[in-house]
Coordinates of C-alpha atoms and ligand atoms in Angstrom, one line a residue:
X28 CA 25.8 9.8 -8.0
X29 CA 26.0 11.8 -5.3
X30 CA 23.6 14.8 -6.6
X31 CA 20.0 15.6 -8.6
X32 CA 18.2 17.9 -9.6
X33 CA 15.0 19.4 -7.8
X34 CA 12.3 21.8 -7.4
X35 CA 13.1 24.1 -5.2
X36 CA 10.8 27.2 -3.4
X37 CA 12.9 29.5 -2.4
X38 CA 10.1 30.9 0.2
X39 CA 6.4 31.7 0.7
X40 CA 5.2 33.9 -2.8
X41 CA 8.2 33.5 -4.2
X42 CA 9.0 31.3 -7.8
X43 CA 10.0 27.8 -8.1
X44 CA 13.7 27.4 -9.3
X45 CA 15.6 24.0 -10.4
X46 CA 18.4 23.4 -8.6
X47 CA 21.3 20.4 -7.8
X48 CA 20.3 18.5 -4.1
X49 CA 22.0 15.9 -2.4
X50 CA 20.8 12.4 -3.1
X51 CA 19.9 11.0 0.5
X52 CA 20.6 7.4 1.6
X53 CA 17.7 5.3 2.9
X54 CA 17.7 4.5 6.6
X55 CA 16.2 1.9 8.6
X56 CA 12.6 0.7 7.4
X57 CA 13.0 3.1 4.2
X58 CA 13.7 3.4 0.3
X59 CA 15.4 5.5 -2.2
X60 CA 13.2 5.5 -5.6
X61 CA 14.3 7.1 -9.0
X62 CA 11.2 9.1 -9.8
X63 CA 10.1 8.2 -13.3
X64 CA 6.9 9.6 -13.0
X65 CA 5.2 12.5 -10.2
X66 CA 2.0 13.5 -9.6
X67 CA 1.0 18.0 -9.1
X68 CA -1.5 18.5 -6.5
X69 CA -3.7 22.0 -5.7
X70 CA -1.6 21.9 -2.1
X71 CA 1.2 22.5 -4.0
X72 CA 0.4 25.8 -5.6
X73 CA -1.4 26.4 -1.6
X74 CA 2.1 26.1 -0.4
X75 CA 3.6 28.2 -2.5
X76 CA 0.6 31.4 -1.8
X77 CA 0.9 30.6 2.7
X78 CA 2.5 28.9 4.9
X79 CA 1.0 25.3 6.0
X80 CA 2.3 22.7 7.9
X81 CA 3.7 20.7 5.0
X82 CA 6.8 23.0 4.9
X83 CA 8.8 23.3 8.2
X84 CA 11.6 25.6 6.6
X85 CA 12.9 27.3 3.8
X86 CA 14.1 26.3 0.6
X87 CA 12.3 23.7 0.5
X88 CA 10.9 20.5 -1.8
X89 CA 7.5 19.5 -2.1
X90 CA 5.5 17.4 -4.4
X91 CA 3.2 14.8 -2.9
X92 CA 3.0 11.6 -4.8
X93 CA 5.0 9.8 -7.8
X94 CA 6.4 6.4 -9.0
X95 CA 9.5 5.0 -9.9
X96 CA 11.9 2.5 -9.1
X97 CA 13.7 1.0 -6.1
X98 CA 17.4 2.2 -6.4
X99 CA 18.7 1.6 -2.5
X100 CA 16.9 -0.2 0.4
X101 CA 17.7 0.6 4.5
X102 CA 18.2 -2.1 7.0
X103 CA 15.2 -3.9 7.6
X104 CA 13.7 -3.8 4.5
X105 CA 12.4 -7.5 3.3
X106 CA 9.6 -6.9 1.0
X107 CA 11.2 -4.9 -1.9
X108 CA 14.0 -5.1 -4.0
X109 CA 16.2 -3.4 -6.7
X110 CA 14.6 -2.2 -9.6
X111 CA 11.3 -2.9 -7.9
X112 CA 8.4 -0.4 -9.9
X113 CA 6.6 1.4 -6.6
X114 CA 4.5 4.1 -5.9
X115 CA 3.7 5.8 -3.2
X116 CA 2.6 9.3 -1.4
X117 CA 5.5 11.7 -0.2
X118 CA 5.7 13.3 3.2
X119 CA 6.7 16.1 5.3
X120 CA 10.7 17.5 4.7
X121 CA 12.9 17.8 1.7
X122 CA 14.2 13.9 1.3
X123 CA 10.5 12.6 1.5
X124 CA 9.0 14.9 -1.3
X125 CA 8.7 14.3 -5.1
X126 CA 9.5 17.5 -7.2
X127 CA 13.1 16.2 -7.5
X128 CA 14.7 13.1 -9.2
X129 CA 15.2 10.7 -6.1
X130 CA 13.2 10.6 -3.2
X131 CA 13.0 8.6 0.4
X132 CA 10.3 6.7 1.6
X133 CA 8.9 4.8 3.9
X134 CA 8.7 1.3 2.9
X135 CA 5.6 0.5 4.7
X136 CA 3.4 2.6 2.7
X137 CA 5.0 1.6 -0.8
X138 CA 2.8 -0.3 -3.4
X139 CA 4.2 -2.4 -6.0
X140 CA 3.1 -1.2 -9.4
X141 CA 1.0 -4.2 -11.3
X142 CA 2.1 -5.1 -15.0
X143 CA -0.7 -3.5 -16.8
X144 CA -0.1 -0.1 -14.9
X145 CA 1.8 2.7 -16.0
X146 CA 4.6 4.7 -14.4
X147 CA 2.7 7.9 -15.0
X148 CA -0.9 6.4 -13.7
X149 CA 0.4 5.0 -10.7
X150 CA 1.9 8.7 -9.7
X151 CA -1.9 10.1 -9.7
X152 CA -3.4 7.6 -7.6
X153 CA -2.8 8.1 -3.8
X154 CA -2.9 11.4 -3.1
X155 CA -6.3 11.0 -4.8
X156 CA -7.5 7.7 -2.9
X157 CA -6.0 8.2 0.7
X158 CA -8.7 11.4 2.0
X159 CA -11.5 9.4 1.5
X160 CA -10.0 6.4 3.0
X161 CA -9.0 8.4 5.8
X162 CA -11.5 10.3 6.4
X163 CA -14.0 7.1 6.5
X164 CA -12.1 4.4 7.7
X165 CA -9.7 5.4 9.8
X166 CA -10.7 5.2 13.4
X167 CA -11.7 8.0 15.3
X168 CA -10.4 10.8 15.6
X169 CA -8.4 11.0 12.1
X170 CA -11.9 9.0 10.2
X171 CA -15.5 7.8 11.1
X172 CA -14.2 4.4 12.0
X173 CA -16.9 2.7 8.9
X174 CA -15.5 -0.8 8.1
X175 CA -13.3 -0.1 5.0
X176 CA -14.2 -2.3 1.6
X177 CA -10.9 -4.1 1.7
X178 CA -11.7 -5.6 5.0
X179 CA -13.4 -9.1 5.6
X180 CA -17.4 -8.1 5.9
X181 CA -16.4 -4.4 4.2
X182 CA -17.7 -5.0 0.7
X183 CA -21.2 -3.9 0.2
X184 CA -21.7 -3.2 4.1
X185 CA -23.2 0.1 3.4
X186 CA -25.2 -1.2 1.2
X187 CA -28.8 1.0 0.6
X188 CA -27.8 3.9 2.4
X189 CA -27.0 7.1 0.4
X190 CA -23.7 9.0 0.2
X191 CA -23.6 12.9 -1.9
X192 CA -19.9 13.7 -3.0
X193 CA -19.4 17.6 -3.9
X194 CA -17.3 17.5 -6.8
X195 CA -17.1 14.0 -8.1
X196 CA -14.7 15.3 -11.2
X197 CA -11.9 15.7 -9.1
X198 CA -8.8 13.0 -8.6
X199 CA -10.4 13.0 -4.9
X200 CA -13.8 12.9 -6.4
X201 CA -13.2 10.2 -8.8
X202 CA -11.6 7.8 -6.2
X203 CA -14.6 8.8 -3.6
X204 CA -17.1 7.4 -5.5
X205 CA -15.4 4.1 -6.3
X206 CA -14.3 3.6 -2.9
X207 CA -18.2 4.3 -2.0
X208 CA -19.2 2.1 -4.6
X209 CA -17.0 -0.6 -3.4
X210 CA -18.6 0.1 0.0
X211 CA -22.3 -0.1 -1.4
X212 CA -23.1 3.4 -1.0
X213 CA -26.5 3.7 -2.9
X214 CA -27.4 6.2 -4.3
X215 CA -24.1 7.5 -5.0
X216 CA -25.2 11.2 -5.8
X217 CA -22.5 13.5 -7.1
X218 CA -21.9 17.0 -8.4
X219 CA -19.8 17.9 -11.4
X220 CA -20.2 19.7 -14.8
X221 CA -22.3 17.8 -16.8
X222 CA -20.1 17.0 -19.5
X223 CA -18.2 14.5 -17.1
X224 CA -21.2 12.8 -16.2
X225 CA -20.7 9.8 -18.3
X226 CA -17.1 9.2 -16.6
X227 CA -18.6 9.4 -12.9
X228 CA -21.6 7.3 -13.7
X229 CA -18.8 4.5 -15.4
X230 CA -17.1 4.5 -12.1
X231 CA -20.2 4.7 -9.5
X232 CA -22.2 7.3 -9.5
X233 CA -25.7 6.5 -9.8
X234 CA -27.1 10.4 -9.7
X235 CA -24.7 13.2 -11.5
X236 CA -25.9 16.7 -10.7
X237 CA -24.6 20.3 -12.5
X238 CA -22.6 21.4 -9.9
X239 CA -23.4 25.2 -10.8
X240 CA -27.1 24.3 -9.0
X241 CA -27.9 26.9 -6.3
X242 CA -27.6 24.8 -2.5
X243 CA -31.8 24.9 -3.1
X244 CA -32.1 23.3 -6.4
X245 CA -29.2 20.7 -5.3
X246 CA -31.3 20.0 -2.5
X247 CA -34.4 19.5 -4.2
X248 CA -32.7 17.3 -6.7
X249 CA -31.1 15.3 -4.3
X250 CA -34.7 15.1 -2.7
X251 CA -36.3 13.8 -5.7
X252 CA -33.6 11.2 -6.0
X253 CA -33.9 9.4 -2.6
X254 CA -36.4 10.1 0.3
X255 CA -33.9 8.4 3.0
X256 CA -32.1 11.2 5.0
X257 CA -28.8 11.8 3.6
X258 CA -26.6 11.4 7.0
X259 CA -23.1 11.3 4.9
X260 CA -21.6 13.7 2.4
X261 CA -17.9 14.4 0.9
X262 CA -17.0 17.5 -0.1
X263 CA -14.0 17.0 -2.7
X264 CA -13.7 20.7 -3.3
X265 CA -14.2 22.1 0.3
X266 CA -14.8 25.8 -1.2
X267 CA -17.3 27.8 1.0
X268 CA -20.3 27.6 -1.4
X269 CA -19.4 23.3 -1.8
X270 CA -19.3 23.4 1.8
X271 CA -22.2 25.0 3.1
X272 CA -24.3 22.9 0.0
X273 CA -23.3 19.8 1.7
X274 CA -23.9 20.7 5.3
X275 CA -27.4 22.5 3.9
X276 CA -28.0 18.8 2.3
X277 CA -27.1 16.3 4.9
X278 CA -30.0 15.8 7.7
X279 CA -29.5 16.4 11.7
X280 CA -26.9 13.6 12.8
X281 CA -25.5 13.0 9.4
X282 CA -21.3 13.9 8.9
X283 CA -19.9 16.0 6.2
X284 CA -16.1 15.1 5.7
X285 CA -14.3 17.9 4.2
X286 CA -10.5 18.0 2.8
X287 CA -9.6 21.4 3.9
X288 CA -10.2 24.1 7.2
X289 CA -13.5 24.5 7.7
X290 CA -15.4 27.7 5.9
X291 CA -18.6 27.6 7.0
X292 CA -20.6 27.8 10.4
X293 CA -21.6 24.7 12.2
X294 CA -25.3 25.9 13.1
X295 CA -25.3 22.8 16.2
X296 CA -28.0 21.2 14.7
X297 CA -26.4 17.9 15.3
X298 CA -24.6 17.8 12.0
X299 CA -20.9 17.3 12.5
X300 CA -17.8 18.5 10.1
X301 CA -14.6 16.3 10.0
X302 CA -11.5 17.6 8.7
X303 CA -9.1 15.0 7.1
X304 CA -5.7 15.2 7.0
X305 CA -5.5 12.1 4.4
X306 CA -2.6 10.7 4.5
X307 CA -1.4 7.4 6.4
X308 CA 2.0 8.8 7.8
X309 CA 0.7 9.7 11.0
X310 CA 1.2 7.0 13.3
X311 CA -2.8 6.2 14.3
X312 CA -3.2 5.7 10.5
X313 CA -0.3 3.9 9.6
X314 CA -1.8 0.0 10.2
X315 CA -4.0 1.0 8.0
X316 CA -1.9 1.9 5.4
X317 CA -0.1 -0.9 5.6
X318 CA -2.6 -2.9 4.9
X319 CA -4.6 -1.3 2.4
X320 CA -1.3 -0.4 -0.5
X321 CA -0.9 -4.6 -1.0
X322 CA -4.9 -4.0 -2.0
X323 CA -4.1 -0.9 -3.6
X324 CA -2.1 -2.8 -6.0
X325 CA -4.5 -5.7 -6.4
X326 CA -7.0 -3.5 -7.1
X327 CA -5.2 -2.0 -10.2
X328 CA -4.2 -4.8 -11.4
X329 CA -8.0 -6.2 -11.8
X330 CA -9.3 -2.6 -12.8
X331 CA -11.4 -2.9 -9.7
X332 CA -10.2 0.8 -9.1
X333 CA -10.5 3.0 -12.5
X334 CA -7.3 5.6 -12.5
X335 CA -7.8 9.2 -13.2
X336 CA -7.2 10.6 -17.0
X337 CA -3.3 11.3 -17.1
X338 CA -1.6 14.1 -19.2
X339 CA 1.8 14.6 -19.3
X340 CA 3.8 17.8 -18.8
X341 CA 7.2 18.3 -20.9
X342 CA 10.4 19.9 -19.7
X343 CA 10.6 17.6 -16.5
X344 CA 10.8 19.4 -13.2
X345 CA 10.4 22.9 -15.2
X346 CA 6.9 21.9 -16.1
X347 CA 6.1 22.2 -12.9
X348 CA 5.1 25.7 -12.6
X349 CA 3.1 26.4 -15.4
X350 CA 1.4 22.7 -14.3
X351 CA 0.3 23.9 -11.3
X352 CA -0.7 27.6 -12.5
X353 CA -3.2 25.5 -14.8
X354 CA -4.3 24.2 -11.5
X355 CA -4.8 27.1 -9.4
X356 CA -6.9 28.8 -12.0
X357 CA -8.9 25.5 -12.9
X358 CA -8.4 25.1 -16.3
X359 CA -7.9 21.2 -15.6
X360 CA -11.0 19.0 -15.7
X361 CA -11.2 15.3 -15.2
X362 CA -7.4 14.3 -15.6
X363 CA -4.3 14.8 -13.7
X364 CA -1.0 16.5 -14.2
X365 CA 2.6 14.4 -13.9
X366 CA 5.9 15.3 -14.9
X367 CA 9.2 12.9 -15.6
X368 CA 11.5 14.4 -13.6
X369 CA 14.5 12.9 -15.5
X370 CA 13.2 15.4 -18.7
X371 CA 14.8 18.2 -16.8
X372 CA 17.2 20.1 -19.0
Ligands
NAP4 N1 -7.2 17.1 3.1 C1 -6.4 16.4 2.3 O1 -5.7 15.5 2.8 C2 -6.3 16.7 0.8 C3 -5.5 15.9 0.0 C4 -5.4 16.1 -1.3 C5 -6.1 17.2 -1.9 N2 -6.9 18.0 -1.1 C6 -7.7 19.1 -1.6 O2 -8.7 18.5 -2.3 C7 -9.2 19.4 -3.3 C8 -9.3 18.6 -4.6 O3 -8.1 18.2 -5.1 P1 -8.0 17.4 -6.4 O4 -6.5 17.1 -6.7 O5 -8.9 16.2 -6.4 O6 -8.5 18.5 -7.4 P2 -8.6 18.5 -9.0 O7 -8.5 17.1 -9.5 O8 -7.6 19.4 -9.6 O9 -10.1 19.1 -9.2 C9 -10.5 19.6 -10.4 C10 -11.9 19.4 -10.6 O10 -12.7 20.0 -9.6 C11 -14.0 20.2 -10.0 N3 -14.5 21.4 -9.4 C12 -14.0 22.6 -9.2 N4 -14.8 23.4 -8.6 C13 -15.9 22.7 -8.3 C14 -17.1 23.0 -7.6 N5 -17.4 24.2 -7.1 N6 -18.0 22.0 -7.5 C15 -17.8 20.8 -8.0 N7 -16.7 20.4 -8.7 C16 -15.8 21.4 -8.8 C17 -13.9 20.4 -11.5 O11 -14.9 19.4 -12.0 P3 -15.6 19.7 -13.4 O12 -14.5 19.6 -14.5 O13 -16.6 18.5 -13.5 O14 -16.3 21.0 -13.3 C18 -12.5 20.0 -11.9 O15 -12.4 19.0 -12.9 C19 -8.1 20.5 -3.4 O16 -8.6 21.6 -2.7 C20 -6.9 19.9 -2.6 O17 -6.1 20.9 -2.1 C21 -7.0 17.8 0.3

C-alpha cells in the first residue's frame, strides 16, 4: 500500500486529472484516514479559475472536507484508534487535502462520527459549520469574540436580539442559522428562494425572505419584521449585490461578517466588515476547535444540529469535475455534493 489515487490540478485554468500519489505516513499529533466519503466546496472550482492562498505550488490536491476511517495513528495520539469513523476539515498542502483516497490530519480537530450518522453526511458538515463559528466566536481578530453556544452560559445568551443571514440555503447558510438559533438569535431573518423556506424555518429561521428583493424592499421587510436595530448580519454568499444588502441593512455600529474579500465600500458610518477565514488550523483558533468537534459530534448524535441534504456523485474522484461545474454555475440548491473516492475507476 504504498500508493492511491487522487485529484490532481495540474495548474491555475487548467483541467483536473486522476492520477497515482504516494500514501503519506502520519507524524506526531496526526492521522491517516481512508476517505469513504468527501465533501465539493465553491473554493474548489475558485482554485481552479486564480490563484489563492490554499495552493502553495503546482500539481496540486485540494478538496476541503470528508470522512472516513482511522487507518494509521502518529506518536502521541491517545484519543483515536484503528478503524475509528472520523470526520474532519482538510488543510493547506497535498497530504492534508481530500480529493484523493487517504489523507493526513491533524488529530486535534478530528470528530468521531456518532452511530446514527452517515459517512457521506458527516463529509458536508464542517466546512459548512466552522465560518460562522469562526467568524463569531473566535476571539478577536479571526471572530467577534460572542460567547459560543457550546460554552457554559452560551446557550440562549443572545437571546432577543436580531441576527439577518444573506443566503440561508447554503451549506454555510443552513448551519448559520442553527448555530444562531442555538445562540438565541431572535428573529432569525434570512434570505433564500422561497421554495426552501420551509427547510430554513425547520432549522431556525423565524423570517424567510425572497432573496431576489431589491436591498430597499429587503430592508423594508426586514423593518416590518422587527423595529430593534439590526447590529449583526452574515452574509453566506458574499456576492457584491448580498453584500452591499447586508451592510445597507445593518444600523451604525452593527458588524457584517462576510466569507469572502470584501466587494463593497465601507462608507465609515461605524458599520464594520469582518472577513473570516473559517477554519480552526490557524493556531489563535485552534483551542477552539478542539473543544467544539467533541460537541460537534454530540450534537449529531442528538439531531441538535440538522445536516445539509446530501447527493451523491458516481465515478469516485472523476465525479469531481462535473460536481463542481454544477457548483460554479449554481445549479445546486439546498443539498451538498460528496464523492466516494474509492469508486474511482
Ligand atoms: N470564508 C470561508 O472560510 C469560506 C468557507 C467555505 C465557503 N465559503 C464561501 O461561502 C460561499 C457559500 O458556500 P456554500 O458551500 O455554503 O455554498 P452552496 O451551498 O453551494 O450555496 C448554494 C446556495 O446559495 C444560495 N444562493 C446563491 N446565490 C444567492 C443569493 N444571491 N442570495 C441568497 N442566496 C443565494 C442558493 O439558495 P437558493 O437555492 O435558496 O436560491 C443555493 O442553494 C461560497 O462563496 C464559498 O466559497 C467561504
Amino acid at each position: 500500500m504504498s500508493t492511491q489515487q487522487a485529484l490532481w490540478l495540474p495548474g491555475i485554468g487548467q483541467d483536473f486529472v486522476v492520477g497515482p500519489r504516494e500514501i503519506d505516513a502520519p507524524g506526531p499529533g496526526e492521522l491517516l484516514v481512508r476517505i469513504v466519503s468527501s465533501g465539493l466546496n465553491p473554493l474548489d472550482w475558485k482554485l481552479q479559475d486564480k490563484p489563492f492562498i490554499y495552493v502553495q505550488s503546482f500539481p496540486a490536491v485540494v478538496g476541503e472536507e470528508a470522512a472516513g476511517t482511522v487507518e494509521a495513528i502518529g506518536d502521541g495520539v491517545t484519543d483515536f484508534k484503528d478503524g475509528d469513523r472520523v470526520f474532519f476539515q482538510g488543510h493547506i498542502g497535498n497530504r492534508l487535502c481530500t480529493f484523493q483516497q487517504y489523507c493526513i490530519v491533524n488529530a486535534d480537530l478530528v470528530a468521531k462520527i456518532p452511530e446514527n450518522i452517515s459517512f457521506d453526511q458527516a463529509a458536508s458538515v464542517q466546512v459548512g459549520i466552522i465560518p460562522f463559528a469562526v467568524g463569531l466566536y473566535a476571539q478577536q481578530p479571526e471572530g467577534l469574540a460572542h460567547l459560543a453556544p457550546w460554552e457554559e452560559g452560551g446557550k440562549d445568551k443572545y437571546a432577543g436580539r436580531p441576527i439577518v443571514i444573506m443566503g440561508g440555503t447554503s451549506s454555510l447558510g443552513q448551519y448559520a442559522i442553527q448555530l444562531a438559533r442555538l445562540s438565541g438569535f431572535s428573529p432569525i431573518i434570512t434570505t433564500a428562494s422561497l421554495h426552501n423556506a420551509e427547510l430554513l424555518s425547520s432549522l431556525g429561521a423565524t423570517h424567510v425572505l425572497d432573496r431576489r428583493l431589491s436591498t430597499t424592499a429587503l430592508k423594508d421587510a426586514v423593518a416590518k419584521i422587527t423595529s430593534a436595530p439590526i447590529t449583526l448580519a452574515f452574509d453566506a454568499i458574499s456576492l457584491p449585490d448580498t453584500q452591499q444588502s447586508a451592510l445597507d441593512i445593518i444600523t451604525g455600529g452593527g458588524t457584517l461578517i462576510i466569507v469572502s474579500a470584501q466587494m463593497v465600500e465601507n462608507k465609515g458610518d461605524g458599520k464594520v466588515i469582518h472577513a473570516v477565514f473559517g477554519s480552526f488550523h490557524p493556531l489563535p483558533n485552534r483551542e477552539m476547535g478542539k473543544r467544539f468537534m467533541p460537541v460537534l459530534t454530540q450534537w449529531l448524535a442528538e439531531g441538535t444540529i440538522k445536516l445539509n441534504t446530501v447527493e451523491v456523485i458516481p465515478g469516485g474522484l472523476n465525479g469531481i469535475p462535473s460536481g463542481l461545474q454544477r457548483l460554479k454555475n449554481n445549479l445546486v440548491s439546498g443539498r451538498k455534493l460528496v464523492v466516494h473516492p474509492w469508486e474511482t475507476a
